[in-house]
Coordinates of C-alpha atoms in Angstrom, one line a residue:
M290 CA 13.2 28.0 21.9
L291 CA 15.9 27.0 19.4
T292 CA 16.9 24.2 21.6
G293 CA 13.4 23.6 22.4
G294 CA 12.6 23.9 18.7
R295 CA 15.4 21.5 17.6
Q296 CA 14.9 18.9 20.3
P297 CA 11.5 17.8 19.0
H298 CA 12.9 17.6 15.4
A299 CA 16.0 15.7 16.5
A300 CA 13.8 13.4 18.6
R301 CA 11.8 12.4 15.4
L302 CA 14.7 10.9 13.6
P303 CA 15.1 7.7 15.7
A304 CA 11.3 7.4 15.6
R305 CA 11.1 7.4 11.8
A306 CA 13.9 4.8 11.4
P307 CA 11.9 1.9 12.8
L308 CA 8.9 2.9 10.7
V309 CA 11.0 2.7 7.6
R310 CA 12.3 -0.7 8.7
T311 CA 8.8 -1.9 9.5
L312 CA 7.6 -0.9 6.0
L313 CA 10.6 -2.6 4.5
V314 CA 10.0 -5.8 6.5
R315 CA 6.3 -5.8 5.5
A316 CA 7.3 -5.4 1.9
L317 CA 9.8 -8.2 2.2
L318 CA 7.2 -10.4 3.9
A319 CA 4.6 -9.6 1.3
F320 CA 7.1 -10.4 -1.4
G321 CA 8.1 -13.6 0.4
L322 CA 4.6 -14.8 0.8
V323 CA 3.8 -14.1 -2.9
A324 CA 7.0 -15.9 -3.8
F325 CA 6.1 -18.9 -1.6
A326 CA 2.6 -19.0 -2.9
A327 CA 3.8 -18.8 -6.5
T328 CA 6.0 -21.8 -5.9
G329 CA 3.5 -23.7 -3.8
C330 CA 5.7 -23.6 -0.6
V331 CA 3.2 -22.1 1.9
R332 CA 3.1 -24.4 4.8
A333 CA -0.3 -26.0 4.8
D334 CA -2.2 -27.1 7.9
S335 CA -1.3 -30.7 7.0
E336 CA 2.4 -29.9 7.2
D337 CA 2.2 -28.1 10.6
D338 CA 3.9 -30.5 12.9
R339 CA 4.1 -28.1 15.9
P340 CA 2.4 -29.6 19.0
V341 CA -1.1 -28.3 19.6
P342 CA -1.3 -26.7 23.1
A343 CA -3.6 -28.6 25.4
V344 CA -5.7 -25.5 26.3
P345 CA -9.5 -25.3 26.1
G346 CA -11.2 -23.3 23.4
G347 CA -11.3 -23.0 19.7
A348 CA -13.4 -24.8 17.1
Y349 CA -12.7 -27.5 14.5
S350 CA -14.6 -29.1 11.6
V351 CA -15.3 -32.8 10.7
A352 CA -16.3 -34.1 7.3
L353 CA -19.5 -36.2 7.5
T354 CA -21.8 -38.2 5.2
E355 CA -25.5 -37.2 5.6
P356 CA -26.9 -39.1 8.6
D357 CA -30.4 -40.7 8.5
H358 CA -31.6 -39.6 12.0
L359 CA -30.2 -37.9 15.1
T360 CA -32.6 -39.4 17.6
P361 CA -30.5 -42.1 19.3
G362 CA -32.9 -45.1 19.0
R363 CA -33.9 -44.2 15.4
T364 CA -30.4 -44.8 14.0
T365 CA -27.6 -47.3 13.8
S366 CA -25.8 -45.4 11.1
S367 CA -22.1 -44.7 11.9
Y368 CA -22.5 -41.2 10.4
A369 CA -25.2 -40.4 12.9
L370 CA -23.4 -42.1 15.8
Q371 CA -20.4 -39.9 15.3
V372 CA -22.6 -36.8 16.0
L373 CA -24.4 -38.5 18.9
Q374 CA -21.0 -39.3 20.5
G375 CA -20.8 -35.6 21.4
V376 CA -24.4 -34.9 22.2
F377 CA -25.3 -37.8 24.5
D378 CA -23.9 -39.7 27.4
T379 CA -24.9 -43.4 27.5
P380 CA -25.0 -45.3 30.8
L381 CA -21.5 -46.8 30.1
A382 CA -18.8 -46.2 27.5
L383 CA -16.0 -48.4 26.1
D384 CA -12.4 -47.7 26.9
P385 CA -10.8 -46.9 23.5
R386 CA -7.7 -48.9 24.5
D387 CA -9.2 -52.3 24.9
G388 CA -13.0 -51.9 24.8
H389 CA -13.8 -52.7 28.4
P390 CA -16.9 -50.9 29.7
V391 CA -16.5 -47.9 32.0
P392 CA -19.1 -45.7 33.7
L393 CA -20.4 -42.6 31.9
A394 CA -23.9 -41.4 32.7
A395 CA -24.1 -44.2 35.3
T396 CA -22.0 -44.4 38.4
S397 CA -22.4 -48.2 38.8
L398 CA -23.9 -51.3 37.3
T399 CA -24.3 -54.4 39.5
T400 CA -25.8 -57.9 39.3
T401 CA -25.6 -61.2 41.1
D402 CA -26.9 -63.4 38.3
Q403 CA -26.3 -61.6 35.0
R404 CA -30.1 -61.4 34.6
V405 CA -31.2 -58.7 37.0
W406 CA -29.0 -55.6 36.8
T407 CA -29.2 -52.4 38.8
L408 CA -28.0 -49.1 37.3
K409 CA -27.2 -46.1 39.4
F410 CA -27.1 -42.7 37.6
R411 CA -25.3 -39.5 38.5
A412 CA -27.4 -37.2 40.6
G413 CA -28.0 -33.6 39.4
A414 CA -27.3 -34.3 35.7
L415 CA -29.3 -32.1 33.2
F416 CA -30.3 -32.2 29.6
H417 CA -29.2 -29.3 27.5
N418 CA -32.7 -27.6 28.0
G419 CA -32.4 -27.8 31.8
E420 CA -34.6 -30.8 32.3
P421 CA -33.3 -33.3 34.9
V422 CA -31.8 -36.5 33.6
T423 CA -33.5 -39.2 35.6
A424 CA -33.8 -43.0 35.5
A425 CA -37.3 -42.5 34.1
A426 CA -35.7 -40.6 31.1
F427 CA -33.6 -43.7 30.3
A428 CA -36.6 -46.0 30.7
A429 CA -38.7 -43.8 28.4
A430 CA -36.1 -43.8 25.7
W431 CA -35.7 -47.6 25.8
D432 CA -39.4 -48.1 25.7
A433 CA -39.7 -46.0 22.6
A434 CA -36.9 -47.8 20.8
A435 CA -38.2 -51.2 21.7
Y436 CA -41.8 -50.4 20.6
G437 CA -42.2 -52.4 17.4
P438 CA -44.8 -50.3 15.5
S439 CA -42.5 -47.2 15.7
G440 CA -40.0 -49.0 13.4
W441 CA -36.9 -47.5 15.0
D442 CA -33.7 -48.9 13.6
A443 CA -32.2 -49.8 17.0
N444 CA -35.2 -51.8 18.0
S445 CA -33.4 -55.2 18.0
Y446 CA -30.8 -53.9 20.5
F447 CA -33.5 -54.3 23.2
T448 CA -34.4 -58.0 22.5
Q449 CA -32.6 -59.1 25.7
I450 CA -34.9 -57.1 28.0
A451 CA -37.9 -58.8 29.5
G452 CA -41.1 -57.6 27.9
Y453 CA -39.5 -57.0 24.4
D454 CA -41.7 -59.7 22.9
Q455 CA -44.9 -58.0 24.1
L456 CA -43.8 -54.8 22.3
N457 CA -43.1 -56.8 19.1
P458 CA -45.9 -59.3 18.6
P459 CA -46.2 -61.4 15.5
E460 CA -47.1 -59.6 12.2
G461 CA -50.7 -58.5 12.1
Q462 CA -51.0 -58.0 15.8
L463 CA -50.5 -54.8 17.8
P464 CA -48.8 -54.5 21.2
T465 CA -51.1 -54.2 24.2
T466 CA -48.5 -52.1 26.1
R467 CA -45.9 -49.5 25.3
H468 CA -43.6 -50.3 28.2
L469 CA -40.9 -53.0 28.7
S470 CA -41.9 -55.0 31.7
G471 CA -38.2 -55.6 32.5
L472 CA -37.7 -51.9 33.5
D473 CA -38.4 -50.7 37.0
V474 CA -37.7 -47.1 37.9
L475 CA -36.8 -47.4 41.7
D476 CA -36.1 -43.7 42.2
D477 CA -34.7 -40.7 40.2
T478 CA -31.3 -42.2 40.0
T479 CA -31.9 -46.0 40.1
L480 CA -33.1 -48.3 37.3
R481 CA -33.5 -52.0 37.7
V482 CA -33.3 -54.0 34.5
T483 CA -34.6 -57.6 34.2
L484 CA -33.5 -59.5 31.2
K485 CA -35.2 -62.5 29.6
A486 CA -32.2 -64.6 30.4
P487 CA -28.6 -64.1 31.8
F488 CA -26.5 -62.0 29.4
S489 CA -22.9 -61.5 30.2
Q490 CA -22.4 -58.9 27.4
F491 CA -25.0 -56.5 28.8
P492 CA -22.5 -54.0 30.2
M493 CA -20.9 -53.5 26.8
L494 CA -24.4 -53.2 25.1
L495 CA -25.2 -50.2 27.4
S496 CA -22.5 -48.2 25.6
F497 CA -24.5 -48.1 22.4
P498 CA -26.1 -44.7 21.7
A499 CA -29.7 -46.2 21.6
F500 CA -29.4 -46.6 25.4
A501 CA -29.0 -42.8 25.9
P502 CA -31.8 -41.0 27.8
L503 CA -34.5 -38.8 26.0
P504 CA -36.1 -35.7 27.4
Q505 CA -39.9 -35.0 27.1
A506 CA -39.3 -32.9 23.9
A507 CA -38.5 -36.1 22.1
F508 CA -42.0 -37.4 22.5
T509 CA -44.0 -34.2 22.1
D510 CA -42.5 -33.4 18.7
P511 CA -40.5 -36.4 17.4
D512 CA -39.7 -35.1 14.0
G513 CA -38.7 -31.6 15.3
Y514 CA -36.6 -33.3 17.9
D515 CA -34.8 -35.4 15.2
L516 CA -33.7 -32.1 13.6
H517 CA -32.6 -30.5 16.9
P518 CA -32.0 -33.3 19.5
V519 CA -31.5 -32.2 23.1
G520 CA -29.0 -34.5 24.8
N521 CA -27.1 -34.9 28.0
G522 CA -23.5 -34.9 26.6
P523 CA -20.6 -32.5 26.5
F524 CA -21.8 -30.7 23.3
Q525 CA -25.3 -29.4 22.3
L526 CA -26.6 -28.5 18.9
D527 CA -26.1 -24.9 17.9
G528 CA -29.1 -24.5 15.6
A529 CA -31.0 -27.2 13.8
W530 CA -29.4 -29.9 11.5
R531 CA -29.3 -28.4 8.0
H532 CA -29.8 -31.4 5.8
N533 CA -27.0 -32.2 3.4
Q534 CA -25.1 -29.1 4.5
R535 CA -24.0 -29.1 8.2
I536 CA -24.6 -29.8 11.8
D537 CA -23.1 -27.4 14.4
L538 CA -22.3 -28.3 18.0
K539 CA -21.2 -26.0 20.8
R540 CA -20.0 -26.6 24.3
A541 CA -23.0 -27.5 26.6
A542 CA -23.1 -25.1 29.5
S543 CA -25.1 -27.4 31.6
Y544 CA -22.8 -30.4 31.3
T545 CA -21.3 -31.7 34.6
G546 CA -20.3 -35.2 33.5
P547 CA -16.9 -36.9 33.3
R548 CA -15.8 -35.8 29.9
P549 CA -15.8 -31.9 29.6
P550 CA -14.8 -30.9 26.1
M551 CA -11.6 -29.2 25.2
A552 CA -13.0 -27.3 22.2
D553 CA -15.8 -24.7 22.3
A554 CA -17.4 -26.0 19.1
V555 CA -17.5 -28.7 16.4
H556 CA -18.7 -28.1 12.9
F557 CA -19.8 -31.1 10.9
R558 CA -19.7 -30.4 7.2
I559 CA -21.7 -32.8 5.1
F560 CA -20.3 -34.1 1.8
T561 CA -21.9 -36.5 -0.7
S562 CA -18.5 -37.7 -1.8
K563 CA -15.6 -38.8 0.4
D564 CA -13.2 -37.8 -2.4
T565 CA -14.5 -34.3 -2.2
A566 CA -14.2 -34.3 1.6
F567 CA -10.6 -35.4 1.3
T568 CA -9.8 -32.7 -1.3
E569 CA -11.3 -30.1 1.1
L570 CA -9.0 -31.4 3.9
Q571 CA -6.0 -31.0 1.6
A572 CA -7.2 -27.4 0.9
G573 CA -7.4 -26.7 4.6
H574 CA -11.2 -26.2 4.5
V575 CA -12.0 -29.0 7.0
D576 CA -9.9 -30.4 9.9
F577 CA -10.9 -34.1 10.0
V578 CA -11.8 -36.8 7.4
T579 CA -12.4 -40.0 9.4
S580 CA -13.0 -42.2 6.3
V581 CA -10.3 -41.4 3.8
P582 CA -11.2 -43.1 0.5
A583 CA -9.2 -46.3 0.2
A584 CA -8.0 -45.5 -3.3
R585 CA -6.3 -42.4 -1.8
A586 CA -4.4 -44.2 0.9
Y587 CA -0.9 -43.6 -0.5
E588 CA -1.7 -40.0 -1.2
A589 CA -3.0 -39.5 2.3
K590 CA 0.1 -41.0 3.9
R591 CA 2.4 -38.9 1.7
T592 CA 0.4 -35.6 2.4
F593 CA -0.5 -35.9 6.0
G594 CA 2.4 -37.9 7.5
R595 CA 1.9 -38.2 11.2
H596 CA -1.5 -36.6 10.9
Y597 CA -2.8 -39.8 9.2
A598 CA -3.8 -43.0 10.9
V599 CA -4.7 -46.4 9.5
R600 CA -6.4 -48.6 12.0
P601 CA -7.7 -52.1 11.6
S602 CA -11.4 -51.9 12.5
G603 CA -14.2 -54.3 13.2
T604 CA -16.2 -52.9 10.3
M605 CA -17.2 -55.4 7.6
D606 CA -19.2 -55.5 4.4
Y607 CA -21.5 -58.3 3.5
L608 CA -23.9 -59.3 0.8
G609 CA -27.2 -60.0 2.4
L610 CA -29.5 -62.4 0.7
P611 CA -33.3 -62.0 0.6
I612 CA -34.2 -65.4 2.0
W613 CA -37.9 -64.3 2.0
D614 CA -37.7 -64.7 -1.8
P615 CA -38.1 -68.4 -2.6
R616 CA -35.5 -68.1 -5.4
Y617 CA -32.8 -67.7 -2.7
A618 CA -34.1 -70.6 -0.5
K619 CA -31.4 -73.1 -1.2
P620 CA -28.1 -72.9 0.6
E621 CA -26.4 -74.3 -2.5
L622 CA -27.4 -71.2 -4.5
R623 CA -26.2 -68.9 -1.7
R624 CA -22.8 -70.6 -1.6
A625 CA -22.6 -70.5 -5.4
I626 CA -23.0 -66.7 -5.3
S627 CA -20.4 -66.4 -2.6
M628 CA -17.8 -68.5 -4.4
A629 CA -18.4 -66.6 -7.7
I630 CA -17.1 -63.4 -6.0
D631 CA -13.4 -62.6 -6.4
R632 CA -12.8 -60.8 -3.0
P633 CA -9.0 -60.4 -3.5
G634 CA -9.5 -58.9 -6.9
I635 CA -12.2 -56.4 -5.8
T636 CA -10.3 -55.3 -2.7
R637 CA -7.2 -54.9 -4.8
A638 CA -8.8 -53.0 -7.7
I639 CA -11.3 -50.8 -5.8
Y640 CA -9.9 -50.6 -2.2
N641 CA -6.2 -50.5 -2.9
E642 CA -5.8 -53.5 -0.6
V643 CA -6.6 -51.3 2.4
F644 CA -9.6 -53.6 2.8
T645 CA -8.9 -57.3 3.2
P646 CA -11.0 -60.3 2.1
A647 CA -13.3 -61.6 4.8
D648 CA -13.0 -65.2 6.1
S649 CA -15.5 -65.1 8.9
L650 CA -18.8 -63.5 9.9
V651 CA -16.9 -61.8 12.7
G652 CA -14.4 -58.9 12.3
A653 CA -10.8 -59.9 12.3
T654 CA -10.0 -57.6 15.3
I655 CA -12.6 -59.1 17.6
P656 CA -11.5 -61.5 20.4
G657 CA -12.6 -65.0 19.4
H658 CA -12.3 -64.4 15.6
R659 CA -11.2 -67.5 13.8
A660 CA -9.1 -67.0 10.6
G661 CA -10.6 -69.2 7.9
A662 CA -13.9 -70.0 9.6
C663 CA -15.7 -69.5 6.4
G664 CA -13.5 -72.0 4.5
E665 CA -13.8 -72.4 0.8
T666 CA -17.2 -70.8 0.8
C667 CA -15.5 -67.4 1.1
E668 CA -12.9 -68.3 -1.6
Y669 CA -13.0 -67.5 -5.3
R670 CA -13.9 -70.8 -6.9
P671 CA -15.8 -70.2 -10.1
A672 CA -15.9 -73.8 -11.2
E673 CA -17.4 -75.0 -7.9
A674 CA -19.7 -72.1 -7.9
K675 CA -21.1 -73.1 -11.3
R676 CA -21.5 -76.7 -10.1
L677 CA -23.5 -75.6 -7.0
F678 CA -25.5 -73.2 -9.1
Q679 CA -26.6 -76.0 -11.4
Q680 CA -27.2 -78.3 -8.4
A681 CA -29.6 -75.7 -6.9
G682 CA -31.5 -75.5 -10.2
G683 CA -30.2 -72.2 -11.4
F684 CA -32.0 -68.8 -11.1
T685 CA -35.0 -67.3 -12.9
G686 CA -36.0 -63.7 -13.4
T687 CA -34.2 -60.5 -12.7
L688 CA -31.4 -60.4 -10.1
A689 CA -31.5 -57.0 -8.4
L690 CA -28.6 -55.7 -6.3
Y691 CA -29.5 -53.1 -3.7
F692 CA -27.2 -50.5 -2.2
A693 CA -27.1 -47.0 -0.9
N694 CA -25.5 -44.1 -2.9
S695 CA -23.5 -42.9 0.2
D696 CA -20.2 -43.7 -1.4
P697 CA -19.0 -44.1 -5.0
S698 CA -17.1 -47.3 -4.2
Y699 CA -20.4 -49.1 -3.5
L700 CA -21.4 -48.7 -7.2
Q701 CA -17.9 -49.9 -8.2
W702 CA -17.9 -53.1 -6.2
M703 CA -21.5 -53.9 -6.9
T704 CA -20.8 -53.5 -10.6
A705 CA -17.9 -55.9 -10.2
V706 CA -20.1 -58.4 -8.4
A707 CA -22.7 -58.2 -11.1
N708 CA -20.1 -58.9 -13.8
E709 CA -18.8 -61.9 -11.9
L710 CA -22.2 -63.4 -11.4
R711 CA -22.8 -63.0 -15.1
Q712 CA -19.5 -64.5 -16.1
N713 CA -19.3 -67.3 -13.5
L714 CA -22.9 -68.3 -13.0
G715 CA -24.4 -67.2 -16.4
I716 CA -27.1 -64.9 -14.8
R717 CA -27.7 -62.4 -17.6
D718 CA -30.5 -60.3 -16.2
I719 CA -28.9 -58.3 -13.4
V720 CA -29.9 -54.7 -12.4
L721 CA -28.5 -52.3 -9.9
R722 CA -30.9 -50.6 -7.4
T723 CA -29.1 -47.6 -5.8
M724 CA -30.8 -45.0 -3.6
A725 CA -30.4 -42.8 -0.6
A726 CA -29.7 -44.7 2.7
A727 CA -32.8 -43.2 4.3
D728 CA -34.9 -44.8 1.5
L729 CA -33.1 -48.1 1.4
G730 CA -33.4 -48.8 5.1
P731 CA -37.2 -49.2 5.2
I732 CA -37.1 -51.4 2.1
L733 CA -34.7 -53.8 3.7
N734 CA -36.2 -53.6 7.2
H735 CA -39.6 -54.6 5.7
H736 CA -38.2 -57.3 3.5
Q737 CA -39.3 -55.6 0.3
A738 CA -36.0 -56.1 -1.5
T739 CA -36.1 -58.7 -4.3
G740 CA -32.4 -59.2 -4.5
P741 CA -29.1 -59.3 -2.6
Y742 CA -28.2 -56.1 -0.8
R743 CA -25.1 -54.4 0.7
Q744 CA -25.0 -55.0 4.5
N745 CA -22.4 -53.2 6.6
W746 CA -21.6 -53.7 10.2
V747 CA -19.6 -51.5 12.5
A748 CA -18.6 -53.2 15.8
D749 CA -20.6 -51.8 18.7
Y750 CA -18.4 -53.6 21.2
P751 CA -15.6 -56.2 21.0
S752 CA -17.7 -59.4 21.1
E753 CA -18.6 -62.1 18.6
Q754 CA -22.1 -61.9 20.1
D755 CA -22.5 -58.3 18.7
Y756 CA -22.1 -59.6 15.1
L757 CA -24.0 -62.8 15.4
A758 CA -27.0 -61.4 17.3
G759 CA -26.9 -58.1 15.6
L760 CA -26.9 -59.5 12.1
L761 CA -28.7 -62.8 12.4
G762 CA -30.5 -62.9 15.7
P763 CA -34.3 -62.7 16.2
G764 CA -35.8 -59.5 14.8
T765 CA -32.9 -58.5 12.6
R766 CA -33.0 -57.3 9.1
S767 CA -31.8 -60.6 7.7
G768 CA -35.2 -62.3 8.3
W769 CA -33.3 -65.5 8.9
S770 CA -34.3 -67.6 11.9
D771 CA -32.9 -70.9 13.1
P772 CA -33.9 -72.3 16.6
A773 CA -30.5 -74.1 16.9
F774 CA -28.6 -70.9 16.2
N775 CA -30.7 -68.9 18.7
A776 CA -30.2 -71.6 21.3
L777 CA -26.4 -71.5 20.8
L778 CA -26.4 -67.8 21.1
A779 CA -28.4 -67.9 24.3
Q780 CA -26.1 -70.6 25.6
G781 CA -23.1 -68.3 24.9
D782 CA -24.8 -65.3 26.5
A783 CA -25.5 -67.2 29.8
A784 CA -22.2 -69.0 30.0
P785 CA -20.3 -68.4 33.3
T786 CA -16.9 -67.9 31.7
P787 CA -15.7 -66.1 28.5
E788 CA -14.2 -69.3 27.2
Q789 CA -17.5 -71.1 27.4
S790 CA -19.3 -68.2 25.8
T791 CA -16.8 -68.2 22.9
A792 CA -17.2 -72.0 22.3
S793 CA -21.0 -71.6 21.9
Y794 CA -20.6 -68.5 19.7
H795 CA -18.2 -70.5 17.5
Q796 CA -20.8 -73.2 17.1
A797 CA -23.5 -70.7 16.2
E798 CA -21.2 -69.1 13.6
D799 CA -20.4 -72.4 12.0
L800 CA -24.2 -73.1 11.7
A801 CA -24.8 -69.7 10.1
L802 CA -21.9 -70.2 7.6
R803 CA -23.4 -73.5 6.5
E804 CA -26.8 -71.9 5.9
L805 CA -25.2 -68.6 4.6
P806 CA -28.0 -66.1 4.8
L807 CA -25.3 -63.4 4.8
I808 CA -22.1 -63.6 2.7
P809 CA -19.0 -62.1 4.3
L810 CA -17.1 -59.9 1.8
W811 CA -14.3 -57.8 3.3
N812 CA -12.8 -56.2 6.5
W813 CA -12.3 -52.5 6.6
Q814 CA -9.4 -50.5 7.9
D815 CA -10.3 -47.1 9.1
Q816 CA -8.2 -44.3 7.6
T817 CA -8.3 -40.9 9.3
A818 CA -6.4 -37.8 8.3
W819 CA -6.4 -34.4 10.1
S820 CA -5.0 -30.9 9.9
G821 CA -2.2 -29.5 12.0
R822 CA -4.7 -27.2 13.7
V823 CA -6.0 -30.1 15.9
G824 CA -4.3 -32.4 18.4
N825 CA -4.9 -35.1 21.0
V826 CA -6.7 -37.2 18.4
Q827 CA -8.3 -40.3 20.0
L828 CA -10.1 -42.8 17.8
D829 CA -11.7 -46.2 18.7
P830 CA -13.0 -48.9 16.4
Y831 CA -16.5 -49.0 18.1
A832 CA -19.6 -46.8 17.8
A833 CA -17.9 -43.8 19.4
G834 CA -15.3 -43.3 16.6
L835 CA -13.6 -40.0 17.0
H836 CA -13.7 -38.8 20.6
L837 CA -14.9 -35.2 20.0
E838 CA -14.5 -34.0 23.5
E839 CA -10.8 -34.9 23.6
I840 CA -9.7 -32.8 20.5
T841 CA -7.5 -29.7 21.2
V842 CA -7.4 -26.8 18.8
R843 CA -4.6 -24.3 18.0
H844 CA -6.4 -21.0 18.4

């Protein structure tokens, strides 16, 4: 008994010693954490340089500006396209390394004449609701976007397809059909597409989200679908879009395509200010900011180090001119406005020289871009601007400048432009018209603006044709039309070699720069910063942006 009684007691001694050490260690750790916190030395996510394991699972968050729509054909907004990149698979995608098209929802695309194309789609693919993804689902989506009375933003992306003109008759007339005659559904996995003319850029065009398929639900309840789109991509919505708050995605269980996601979920948090989003990233409350404010470039580089990327992009800003208003009819007036704007001064003062003055209608990163194509028209020449202004007969009435309130810098540079037009041209009555992007779009699309407006373009694919046709081709927002320009574009589209295409596109750009319905302002550089929780970050300068499915998460 004694031994028996002592042994248990003796046995407790070594057991209590570690407990004391554990308590002591905890106390020291707690003290240490308090001390680190007090001195600001806690390692933040931005400072975590450890490699992120390439294992599936986990969730991450992305800062976003409020999109306008989430139905693919209804939007061309880069904010919406970032979400759609995860929710939909388009027929083809662009390789982020060089922009060449690769199969995605399709398995092949063939042609013998660049006019009639045959698409073969993957068999057995499903929408997130279990509905089969068929060739008919692609045709129905394209019909809907091309149907003029619907007023979908991506309508002009379908102009190349035979039958587009019948869905978009002259103003005052209604279409007699709702289907593109150039689409033939041959079977569940085969779609034959006949274009109006040979078009060498068609494979790249098929990577744009508007060419994604739509399920039946998109047509039975379009507005409900816009809040909770059902796609065919690696992620599906987890609940409906909560306007101005968040959009949540989760791994799509039905997905069998070629880009299975690494993360289980993506949470888009919607901010009205990019500055606020950047502050939230610094605080560790969000993992990605894909558009760091230019004014905070140095701060981002200092704070995030290798978790910060600056990438020349094809994105450009322009000043669109309302050529439907007779006051803007003369090219001399349009050139006067262009030459009165101090692009280097604005990009220096507002964009910290992260953005660079534009010298072409085409992005500086696009093959075929010509430095200085715009010539002195895009240079700051106030004296010549005043001479041209007087030659054009001056300007009467109020000059209104239209822009969206999506970013505070738009107000800054529009204010600078207004001041320069007052100072250099003597236009005194200038007002600023700012509003939500969703409200501004219809005003511009229906040519109801009475003054110049901010026009932005994000490269859909690496081709001059994307800019020239997308901004100034038939049916675009600009309202400008020139038969010689359209003929040169068509000539470039049908050319048998890339060199011949480029030569025709250059002639078309020269013509547009002489007429100047659209004033080039500056080229963007995309600035992205991310936390140390995420890895394998892959970005491209086209519509896809951040490749959501590739991201790995420390979890």
